[in-house]
């Protein structure tokens, strides 16, 4: 009886399988990405967000988001590998690998030190992709090891975490949920060097985050502050969210991704259980219109409450990662459908042919009044989710 119900349930889910939006494979994607590569200033600066009318704003390489545009070149290259180039998909208009490689070179000086705190993982993204293409590339190996060393040096064994942000008082040790995204770098460097201290640091950080950053209902605090000398939690608060007790949606998405990724990297069940709890909170709190607000607890009035398109695209990738590691088919299907629904709904709101970015409605930092923008990370994760669906045979290339 139980088996029959399970079977009926999976059939119902399978028949309701969501369809990815056509825009995810539009030729506008390669066209816009190429136009932005051509517009990169010399000496290089990287796009981070757009104006509220869709024009990219460029930032010096020592910025946490600088890896995202170079790695977007690698991501379009991956799409070209998955889909043969046709006039309809527009993927044949450039040598994406060459563009990604050239743009990555501007990140290399950051190996000697940078102001990006824990965000060494994001800076390393293009070099991680480079090693998938050319595992012998010494430049990429050196970059990964250098960025990992900078992150590892931020580890405090008393706290059991890497310091996310520096603060003027060195005993004030601040960790943000986003930091979960930077841990993968330590595993890559361990593979390259054989230094097993690196994964131990990542695991300690994830365990400490699991203990202190997550509320009983599966929501997350953005910032947890510790006493660097005793390891005691001194404060739980927000920086980019609505309030100290609210849940900033991009942070929640980073958390789902980070814990699902730690499960992939270690096989520790606690991490997938945590990723599921965070995913449940995220999915249960999406309003009926399917648009993820910048903070799940931000007030509805005045309407419209700003969305954050990047929270949708990051969460879509996080859910696809979770789906890949779910052994129960109905659960995997549920996460996959939820990912596709997020992509469909955000496309309906935020796909902007006239903008330089792919998507509008990013909220970079609402407390700083930086909203209604495109974001380089939101666009990167949009393309990446599209590639993931193709590689799992859940979408067609055009
Ligand atoms: C190695 O990687 C770097 C940066 O990622 C790139 O600029 C360079 O072209 C690559 N070299 C080769 C030989 O693939
Ligand atoms: C391994 O990495 C840790 C963290 O960066 C470092 O302190 C240690 O010296 C490294 N060990 C070796 C043998 O290089
Ligand atoms: C938007 O999201 C809702 C609920 O999250 C879902 O039921 C609906 O199918 C989505 N819309 C589209 C066009 O996918
Ligand atoms: C989306 O962005 C447009 C302007 O680009 C704005 O008018 C609209 O209110 C935004 N919607 C949400 C839900 O953020």
Short mmCIF file of C-alpha atoms and ligand atoms in Angstrom, two decimals:
data_model
loop_
_atom_site.label_atom_id
_atom_site.label_comp_id
_atom_site.label_asym_id
_atom_site.label_seq_id
_atom_site.Cartn_x
_atom_site.Cartn_y
_atom_site.Cartn_z
CA UNK A 1 0.00 0.00 0.00
CA UNK A 2 2.75 2.36 1.00
CA UNK A 3 4.68 1.46 -2.17
CA UNK A 4 1.60 2.07 -4.30
CA UNK A 5 1.06 5.49 -2.73
CA UNK A 6 4.71 6.37 -3.25
CA UNK A 7 4.41 5.30 -6.86
CA UNK A 8 1.22 7.32 -7.42
CA UNK A 9 2.83 10.29 -5.72
CA UNK A 10 5.94 10.16 -7.93
CA UNK A 11 3.77 9.76 -11.05
CA UNK A 12 1.71 12.80 -10.08
CA UNK A 13 4.90 14.78 -9.59
CA UNK A 14 6.44 13.50 -12.78
CA UNK A 15 3.38 14.44 -14.82
CA UNK A 16 3.41 17.91 -13.26
CA UNK A 17 7.08 18.41 -14.22
CA UNK A 18 7.80 22.06 -14.78
CA UNK A 19 9.07 23.40 -18.14
CA UNK A 20 12.12 25.67 -18.18
CA UNK A 21 11.53 29.16 -19.62
CA UNK A 22 12.66 29.67 -23.23
CA UNK A 23 14.60 32.83 -22.30
CA UNK A 24 17.12 30.66 -20.44
CA UNK A 25 18.44 29.60 -23.87
CA UNK A 26 17.93 32.85 -25.78
CA UNK A 27 20.62 34.08 -28.19
CA UNK A 28 20.45 37.35 -26.26
CA UNK A 29 22.55 35.68 -23.56
CA UNK A 30 25.69 35.20 -25.68
CA UNK A 31 25.07 38.56 -27.38
CA UNK A 32 24.96 40.47 -24.10
CA UNK A 33 27.86 38.57 -22.54
CA UNK A 34 30.02 39.26 -25.61
CA UNK A 35 29.09 42.95 -25.60
CA UNK A 36 30.17 43.17 -21.96
CA UNK A 37 33.48 41.39 -22.66
CA UNK A 38 34.12 43.93 -25.42
CA UNK A 39 33.31 46.80 -23.07
CA UNK A 40 35.70 45.76 -20.26
CA UNK A 41 37.93 48.75 -19.48
CA UNK A 42 41.71 48.56 -19.86
CA UNK A 43 43.26 48.24 -17.26
CA UNK A 44 40.49 45.82 -16.41
CA UNK A 45 37.55 46.59 -14.16
CA UNK A 46 34.64 44.20 -13.74
CA UNK A 47 30.87 44.70 -13.85
CA UNK A 48 29.11 44.21 -10.52
CA UNK A 49 25.66 45.77 -10.76
CA UNK A 50 23.77 47.94 -13.20
CA UNK A 51 22.19 51.32 -12.81
CA UNK A 52 18.41 51.26 -12.44
CA UNK A 53 18.25 51.64 -16.21
CA UNK A 54 20.41 48.59 -16.90
CA UNK A 55 23.91 50.00 -17.54
CA UNK A 56 26.79 48.02 -15.99
CA UNK A 57 28.83 49.75 -13.30
CA UNK A 58 32.51 48.71 -13.27
CA UNK A 59 34.69 48.08 -10.21
CA UNK A 60 38.39 47.59 -9.63
CA UNK A 61 39.52 43.93 -9.38
CA UNK A 62 39.78 44.12 -5.58
CA UNK A 63 36.01 43.63 -5.20
CA UNK A 64 34.24 40.48 -3.96
CA UNK A 65 32.34 40.02 -7.22
CA UNK A 66 35.30 40.24 -9.63
CA UNK A 67 35.40 36.52 -10.42
CA UNK A 68 31.81 36.37 -11.63
CA UNK A 69 32.19 37.98 -15.02
CA UNK A 70 35.30 36.00 -16.08
CA UNK A 71 33.62 32.77 -14.95
CA UNK A 72 30.55 33.73 -16.98
CA UNK A 73 32.80 33.35 -20.05
CA UNK A 74 33.64 29.81 -18.94
CA UNK A 75 29.95 29.13 -18.31
CA UNK A 76 28.98 30.20 -21.84
CA UNK A 77 31.87 28.04 -23.08
CA UNK A 78 30.33 25.12 -21.18
CA UNK A 79 27.01 25.82 -22.85
CA UNK A 80 28.69 25.82 -26.22
CA UNK A 81 30.18 22.42 -25.38
CA UNK A 82 26.79 21.07 -24.28
CA UNK A 83 24.92 22.53 -27.27
CA UNK A 84 26.47 22.77 -30.69
CA UNK A 85 26.46 26.37 -31.88
CA UNK A 86 23.58 27.29 -34.19
CA UNK A 87 22.43 30.64 -35.58
CA UNK A 88 19.36 30.33 -33.33
CA UNK A 89 21.25 29.87 -30.07
CA UNK A 90 23.95 32.41 -30.94
CA UNK A 91 26.68 30.43 -29.16
CA UNK A 92 29.05 30.55 -32.13
CA UNK A 93 29.73 34.30 -32.02
CA UNK A 94 32.88 34.18 -29.87
CA UNK A 95 35.66 32.04 -28.42
CA UNK A 96 34.24 32.05 -24.88
CA UNK A 97 37.16 30.18 -23.36
CA UNK A 98 39.63 32.73 -24.70
CA UNK A 99 37.48 35.57 -23.38
CA UNK A 100 37.15 33.97 -19.94
CA UNK A 101 40.87 33.28 -19.76
CA UNK A 102 41.92 36.78 -20.73
CA UNK A 103 39.47 38.37 -18.31
CA UNK A 104 40.73 36.11 -15.47
CA UNK A 105 44.21 37.55 -15.72
CA UNK A 106 43.09 40.73 -13.95
CA UNK A 107 42.45 38.67 -10.81
CA UNK A 108 45.99 37.35 -10.53
CA UNK A 109 47.48 40.31 -8.59
CA UNK A 110 44.90 39.57 -5.85
CA UNK A 111 46.82 36.37 -5.00
CA UNK A 112 49.34 38.52 -3.15
CA UNK A 113 46.64 39.90 -0.87
CA UNK A 114 43.30 41.61 -1.27
CA UNK A 115 40.63 43.32 0.73
CA UNK A 116 37.93 40.69 0.25
CA UNK A 117 37.99 38.90 3.58
CA UNK A 118 36.40 35.45 3.25
CA UNK A 119 35.37 35.91 -0.38
CA UNK A 120 38.43 34.13 -1.75
CA UNK A 121 36.20 31.34 -3.03
CA UNK A 122 34.28 33.64 -5.34
CA UNK A 123 37.54 35.11 -6.64
CA UNK A 124 38.77 31.59 -7.44
CA UNK A 125 35.75 30.54 -9.54
CA UNK A 126 37.32 31.14 -13.00
CA UNK A 127 40.48 29.24 -12.03
CA UNK A 128 38.43 26.29 -10.80
CA UNK A 129 36.68 26.22 -14.18
CA UNK A 130 40.03 26.55 -15.96
CA UNK A 131 41.27 23.35 -14.32
CA UNK A 132 38.22 21.49 -15.62
CA UNK A 133 39.26 22.54 -19.13
CA UNK A 134 43.02 22.25 -18.64
CA UNK A 135 43.99 20.35 -15.46
CA UNK A 136 47.66 21.21 -16.02
CA UNK A 137 47.28 24.99 -16.07
CA UNK A 138 49.92 26.14 -13.57
CA UNK A 139 48.54 29.70 -13.42
CA UNK A 140 45.16 28.41 -12.29
CA UNK A 141 46.69 26.02 -9.74
CA UNK A 142 48.80 28.78 -8.24
CA UNK A 143 45.77 31.06 -8.01
CA UNK A 144 43.63 28.41 -6.26
CA UNK A 145 46.36 27.63 -3.74
CA UNK A 146 47.03 31.30 -3.05
CA UNK A 147 43.37 32.21 -2.52
CA UNK A 148 42.88 29.12 -0.32
CA UNK A 149 45.85 30.10 1.81
CA UNK A 150 44.40 33.57 2.35
CA UNK A 151 41.09 32.02 3.44
CA UNK A 152 42.76 29.40 5.65
CA UNK A 153 44.75 32.14 7.39
CA UNK A 154 41.43 33.62 8.51
CA UNK A 155 40.59 30.47 10.51
CA UNK A 156 40.35 30.78 14.27
CA UNK A 157 40.39 27.35 15.99
CA UNK A 158 38.79 28.72 19.16
CA UNK A 159 35.77 29.96 17.22
CA UNK A 160 35.96 27.05 14.77
CA UNK A 161 35.36 29.28 11.76
CA UNK A 162 37.03 31.50 9.20
CA UNK A 163 36.52 35.21 9.78
CA UNK A 164 34.19 36.65 7.13
CA UNK A 165 34.56 40.38 7.65
CA UNK A 166 37.33 42.27 9.36
CA UNK A 167 36.32 44.62 12.12
CA UNK A 168 38.12 47.45 13.89
CA UNK A 169 37.99 45.48 17.15
CA UNK A 170 39.96 42.27 16.48
CA UNK A 171 38.12 40.38 19.27
CA UNK A 172 34.87 40.98 17.34
CA UNK A 173 34.85 37.95 14.99
CA UNK A 174 32.12 38.22 12.36
CA UNK A 175 30.85 35.31 10.30
CA UNK A 176 28.17 35.64 7.64
CA UNK A 177 26.05 32.88 6.13
CA UNK A 178 27.50 33.72 2.67
CA UNK A 179 30.85 32.34 3.90
CA UNK A 180 29.50 28.80 3.25
CA UNK A 181 30.01 29.50 -0.46
CA UNK A 182 33.76 29.97 -0.04
CA UNK A 183 34.51 26.60 1.56
CA UNK A 184 34.69 24.62 -1.69
CA UNK A 185 37.93 26.45 -2.51
CA UNK A 186 39.65 24.73 0.43
CA UNK A 187 38.80 21.29 -1.00
CA UNK A 188 40.20 22.24 -4.42
CA UNK A 189 43.46 23.39 -2.83
CA UNK A 190 43.63 20.21 -0.76
CA UNK A 191 43.30 18.16 -3.95
CA UNK A 192 46.16 20.14 -5.50
CA UNK A 193 48.50 20.15 -2.49
CA UNK A 194 47.51 17.12 -0.39
CA UNK A 195 47.23 19.42 2.65
CA UNK A 196 44.37 17.91 4.65
CA UNK A 197 44.27 20.81 7.10
CA UNK A 198 42.30 22.69 4.46
CA UNK A 199 39.22 20.46 4.44
CA UNK A 200 39.36 20.25 8.24
CA UNK A 201 39.02 24.05 8.32
CA UNK A 202 36.07 23.91 5.91
CA UNK A 203 34.35 21.22 7.97
CA UNK A 204 34.87 23.10 11.24
CA UNK A 205 33.45 26.24 9.65
CA UNK A 206 30.39 24.41 8.33
CA UNK A 207 29.79 22.71 11.69
CA UNK A 208 30.04 26.00 13.58
CA UNK A 209 27.68 27.66 11.10
CA UNK A 210 25.25 24.75 11.38
CA UNK A 211 25.21 25.21 15.14
CA UNK A 212 24.83 28.98 15.37
CA UNK A 213 23.43 30.47 12.16
CA UNK A 214 20.19 28.50 11.79
CA UNK A 215 16.94 29.11 13.63
CA UNK A 216 14.57 26.33 14.70
CA UNK A 217 12.34 26.98 11.66
CA UNK A 218 15.21 26.57 9.16
CA UNK A 219 15.65 30.29 8.54
CA UNK A 220 19.06 31.94 9.00
CA UNK A 221 20.72 34.90 10.59
CA UNK A 222 22.90 36.86 8.21
CA UNK A 223 25.68 37.66 10.73
CA UNK A 224 26.85 35.83 13.84
CA UNK A 225 29.47 37.61 15.94
CA UNK A 226 31.84 35.67 18.17
CA UNK A 227 34.41 36.63 20.76
CA UNK A 228 37.67 35.76 18.99
CA UNK A 229 39.36 34.82 22.28
CA UNK A 230 36.66 32.63 23.84
CA UNK A 231 34.60 31.52 20.84
CA UNK A 232 31.38 32.65 22.58
CA UNK A 233 28.55 33.95 20.41
CA UNK A 234 28.13 37.62 21.28
CA UNK A 235 25.46 38.72 18.82
CA UNK A 236 23.22 37.52 16.00
CA UNK A 237 22.12 40.20 13.60
CA UNK A 238 21.58 41.29 10.04
CA UNK A 239 23.69 43.47 7.76
CA UNK A 240 21.85 43.30 4.45
CA UNK A 241 18.47 42.06 5.63
CA UNK A 242 15.40 43.83 7.00
CA UNK A 243 16.00 43.20 10.72
CA UNK A 244 18.07 41.12 13.11
CA UNK A 245 15.24 38.60 13.36
CA UNK A 246 14.40 38.52 9.64
CA UNK A 247 15.70 36.28 6.85
CA UNK A 248 17.60 37.88 4.01
CA UNK A 249 16.69 35.78 0.98
CA UNK A 250 20.07 35.82 -0.78
CA UNK A 251 21.74 34.68 2.45
CA UNK A 252 19.23 31.84 2.77
CA UNK A 253 20.01 30.83 -0.83
CA UNK A 254 23.79 30.88 -0.16
CA UNK A 255 23.10 28.68 2.86
CA UNK A 256 21.14 26.04 0.92
CA UNK A 257 23.85 25.94 -1.73
CA UNK A 258 26.69 25.87 0.79
CA UNK A 259 25.29 23.00 2.85
CA UNK A 260 24.25 20.94 -0.20
CA UNK A 261 27.78 21.48 -1.53
CA UNK A 262 29.35 20.41 1.78
CA UNK A 263 27.31 17.20 1.53
CA UNK A 264 28.62 16.65 -1.99
CA UNK A 265 32.19 17.22 -0.79
CA UNK A 266 32.09 15.16 2.42
CA UNK A 267 29.11 12.79 2.33
CA UNK A 268 28.18 13.92 5.88
CA UNK A 269 24.40 13.46 6.20
CA UNK A 270 24.10 16.35 8.66
CA UNK A 271 24.85 18.73 5.81
CA UNK A 272 22.12 17.47 3.49
CA UNK A 273 19.63 17.45 6.38
CA UNK A 274 20.56 21.09 6.98
CA UNK A 275 20.31 21.99 3.29
CA UNK A 276 16.82 20.45 3.22
CA UNK A 277 15.74 22.46 6.28
CA UNK A 278 16.95 25.70 4.71
CA UNK A 279 15.32 24.80 1.39
CA UNK A 280 12.02 24.07 3.10
CA UNK A 281 12.03 27.47 4.77
CA UNK A 282 12.89 29.16 1.46
CA UNK A 283 10.20 27.34 -0.55
CA UNK A 284 7.52 27.66 2.16
CA UNK A 285 8.05 31.41 2.27
CA UNK A 286 7.86 32.25 -1.44
CA UNK A 287 4.70 34.34 -1.91
CA UNK A 288 1.90 33.17 -4.21
CA UNK A 289 3.25 35.18 -7.16
CA UNK A 290 6.43 33.06 -7.12
CA UNK A 291 8.72 36.11 -6.76
CA UNK A 292 11.34 35.91 -4.02
CA UNK A 293 11.40 39.14 -1.99
CA UNK A 294 14.75 40.62 -0.94
CA UNK A 295 13.96 39.62 2.63
CA UNK A 296 11.26 37.11 3.55
CA UNK A 297 10.11 39.31 6.43
CA UNK A 298 10.28 42.70 4.73
CA UNK A 299 7.00 44.62 4.89
CA UNK A 300 4.52 44.27 2.02
CA UNK A 301 3.63 47.95 2.19
CA UNK A 302 4.56 50.08 0.34
CA UNK A 303 4.02 47.72 -2.62
CA UNK A 304 5.72 46.37 -4.57
CA UNK A 305 8.09 44.92 -2.02
CA UNK A 306 11.40 44.74 -3.92
CA UNK A 307 12.42 41.34 -5.22
CA UNK A 308 15.97 40.04 -5.39
CA UNK A 309 16.37 38.22 -8.68
CA UNK A 310 19.76 36.89 -7.59
CA UNK A 311 18.18 35.09 -4.63
CA UNK A 312 15.96 33.24 -7.14
CA UNK A 313 18.80 32.24 -9.46
CA UNK A 314 21.18 31.22 -6.64
CA UNK A 315 18.40 29.21 -4.97
CA UNK A 316 17.58 27.53 -8.29
CA UNK A 317 21.17 26.24 -8.51
CA UNK A 318 21.11 25.27 -4.84
CA UNK A 319 17.93 23.24 -5.31
CA UNK A 320 19.31 21.54 -8.43
CA UNK A 321 22.39 20.57 -6.43
CA UNK A 322 20.20 19.24 -3.64
CA UNK A 323 18.05 17.33 -6.17
CA UNK A 324 21.17 15.67 -7.56
CA UNK A 325 22.00 14.25 -4.14
CA UNK A 326 18.50 13.14 -3.11
CA UNK A 327 18.10 9.38 -3.31
CA UNK A 328 14.29 9.49 -3.06
CA UNK A 329 13.07 10.24 -6.62
CA UNK A 330 10.00 12.19 -5.45
CA UNK A 331 12.19 14.52 -3.36
CA UNK A 332 14.61 15.06 -6.21
CA UNK A 333 11.68 15.83 -8.50
CA UNK A 334 10.20 18.27 -5.99
CA UNK A 335 13.46 20.24 -5.76
CA UNK A 336 13.96 20.19 -9.53
CA UNK A 337 10.44 21.47 -10.17
CA UNK A 338 10.87 24.16 -7.54
CA UNK A 339 14.12 25.27 -9.22
CA UNK A 340 12.44 25.49 -12.62
CA UNK A 341 9.49 27.40 -11.14
CA UNK A 342 11.87 29.90 -9.56
CA UNK A 343 13.55 30.40 -12.92
CA UNK A 344 10.21 30.76 -14.74
CA UNK A 345 8.82 33.26 -12.29
CA UNK A 346 11.96 35.39 -12.16
CA UNK A 347 12.17 35.37 -15.94
CA UNK A 348 8.61 36.65 -16.14
CA UNK A 349 9.42 39.53 -13.76
CA UNK A 350 13.01 40.39 -14.59
CA UNK A 351 14.07 39.30 -18.11
CA UNK A 352 15.09 42.62 -19.68
CA UNK A 353 16.09 42.56 -23.38
CA UNK A 354 16.90 46.29 -23.33
CA UNK A 355 19.29 46.09 -20.36
CA UNK A 356 23.00 45.19 -20.45
CA UNK A 357 22.38 42.59 -17.73
CA UNK A 358 20.15 39.61 -18.44
CA UNK A 359 17.93 40.25 -15.42
CA UNK A 360 16.64 43.29 -13.57
CA UNK A 361 15.17 43.37 -10.06
CA UNK A 362 18.36 42.58 -8.19
CA UNK A 363 18.64 43.96 -4.69
CA UNK A 364 22.33 44.50 -4.04
CA UNK A 365 21.94 46.05 -0.61
CA UNK A 366 18.55 47.34 0.45
CA UNK A 367 19.70 49.04 3.68
CA UNK A 368 22.15 51.00 1.49
CA UNK A 369 19.28 51.69 -0.94
CA UNK A 370 21.01 49.77 -3.75
CA UNK A 371 18.15 48.00 -5.49
CA UNK A 372 16.30 47.59 -8.81
CA UNK A 373 19.56 46.66 -10.55
CA UNK A 374 21.04 43.88 -12.61
CA UNK A 375 23.72 41.86 -10.77
CA UNK A 376 26.68 40.00 -12.23
CA UNK A 377 26.13 37.07 -9.85
CA UNK A 378 22.39 36.87 -10.56
CA UNK A 379 23.15 36.61 -14.29
CA UNK A 380 25.95 34.07 -13.77
CA UNK A 381 23.70 31.77 -11.75
CA UNK A 382 20.91 32.16 -14.33
CA UNK A 383 23.20 30.83 -17.08
CA UNK A 384 24.61 28.14 -14.80
CA UNK A 385 21.13 26.85 -13.90
CA UNK A 386 20.30 26.73 -17.62
CA UNK A 387 23.41 24.64 -18.26
CA UNK A 388 22.63 22.33 -15.38
CA UNK A 389 19.15 21.63 -16.80
CA UNK A 390 20.65 20.82 -20.20
CA UNK A 391 23.26 18.51 -18.74
CA UNK A 392 20.49 16.64 -16.87
CA UNK A 393 18.41 16.36 -20.04
CA UNK A 394 15.69 18.56 -18.57
CA UNK A 395 15.92 21.30 -21.20
CA UNK A 396 16.77 21.74 -24.86
CA UNK A 397 19.48 24.06 -26.14
CA UNK A 398 17.14 26.38 -28.04
C1 LIG B 1 45.82 29.23 -17.85
O1 LIG B 1 44.88 29.94 -17.11
C2 LIG B 1 45.03 31.35 -17.19
C3 LIG B 1 44.06 32.03 -16.23
O2 LIG B 1 43.08 31.20 -15.76
C4 LIG B 1 44.82 31.79 -18.60
O3 LIG B 1 44.97 33.19 -18.71
C5 LIG B 1 45.80 31.09 -19.51
O4 LIG B 1 45.49 31.41 -20.85
C6 LIG B 1 45.73 29.60 -19.33
N1 LIG B 1 46.83 29.00 -20.08
C7 LIG B 1 46.72 27.91 -20.83
C8 LIG B 1 47.98 27.46 -21.50
O5 LIG B 1 45.69 27.28 -20.95
C1 LIG B 2 48.53 23.26 5.33
O1 LIG B 2 47.65 24.38 5.33
C2 LIG B 2 47.61 25.09 6.55
C3 LIG B 2 46.54 26.19 6.38
O2 LIG B 2 46.90 27.07 5.35
C4 LIG B 2 48.97 25.65 6.86
O3 LIG B 2 48.96 26.33 8.11
C5 LIG B 2 49.99 24.54 6.91
O4 LIG B 2 51.28 25.08 7.07
C6 LIG B 2 49.94 23.73 5.63
N1 LIG B 2 50.81 22.57 5.74
C7 LIG B 2 51.79 22.33 4.89
C8 LIG B 2 52.58 21.09 5.14
O5 LIG B 2 52.05 23.07 3.94
C1 LIG B 3 5.46 30.60 -10.22
O1 LIG B 3 5.54 30.07 -8.94
C2 LIG B 3 4.40 29.39 -8.51
C3 LIG B 3 4.54 29.06 -7.06
O2 LIG B 3 5.83 29.20 -6.58
C4 LIG B 3 4.17 28.17 -9.39
O3 LIG B 3 3.03 27.44 -8.99
C5 LIG B 3 3.99 28.66 -10.81
O4 LIG B 3 3.87 27.57 -11.66
C6 LIG B 3 5.17 29.51 -11.22
N1 LIG B 3 4.92 30.14 -12.49
C7 LIG B 3 5.50 29.75 -13.60
C8 LIG B 3 5.19 30.51 -14.84
O5 LIG B 3 6.27 28.82 -13.62
C1 LIG B 4 10.99 45.14 -10.78
O1 LIG B 4 11.72 46.18 -11.42
C2 LIG B 4 10.92 47.19 -12.01
C3 LIG B 4 11.83 48.24 -12.63
O2 LIG B 4 12.94 47.69 -13.26
C4 LIG B 4 10.05 47.84 -10.96
O3 LIG B 4 9.19 48.78 -11.56
C5 LIG B 4 9.24 46.79 -10.24
O4 LIG B 4 8.54 47.40 -9.19
C6 LIG B 4 10.14 45.72 -9.66
N1 LIG B 4 9.33 44.68 -9.05
C7 LIG B 4 9.68 44.08 -7.93
C8 LIG B 4 8.72 43.09 -7.37
O5 LIG B 4 10.73 44.28 -7.35
#
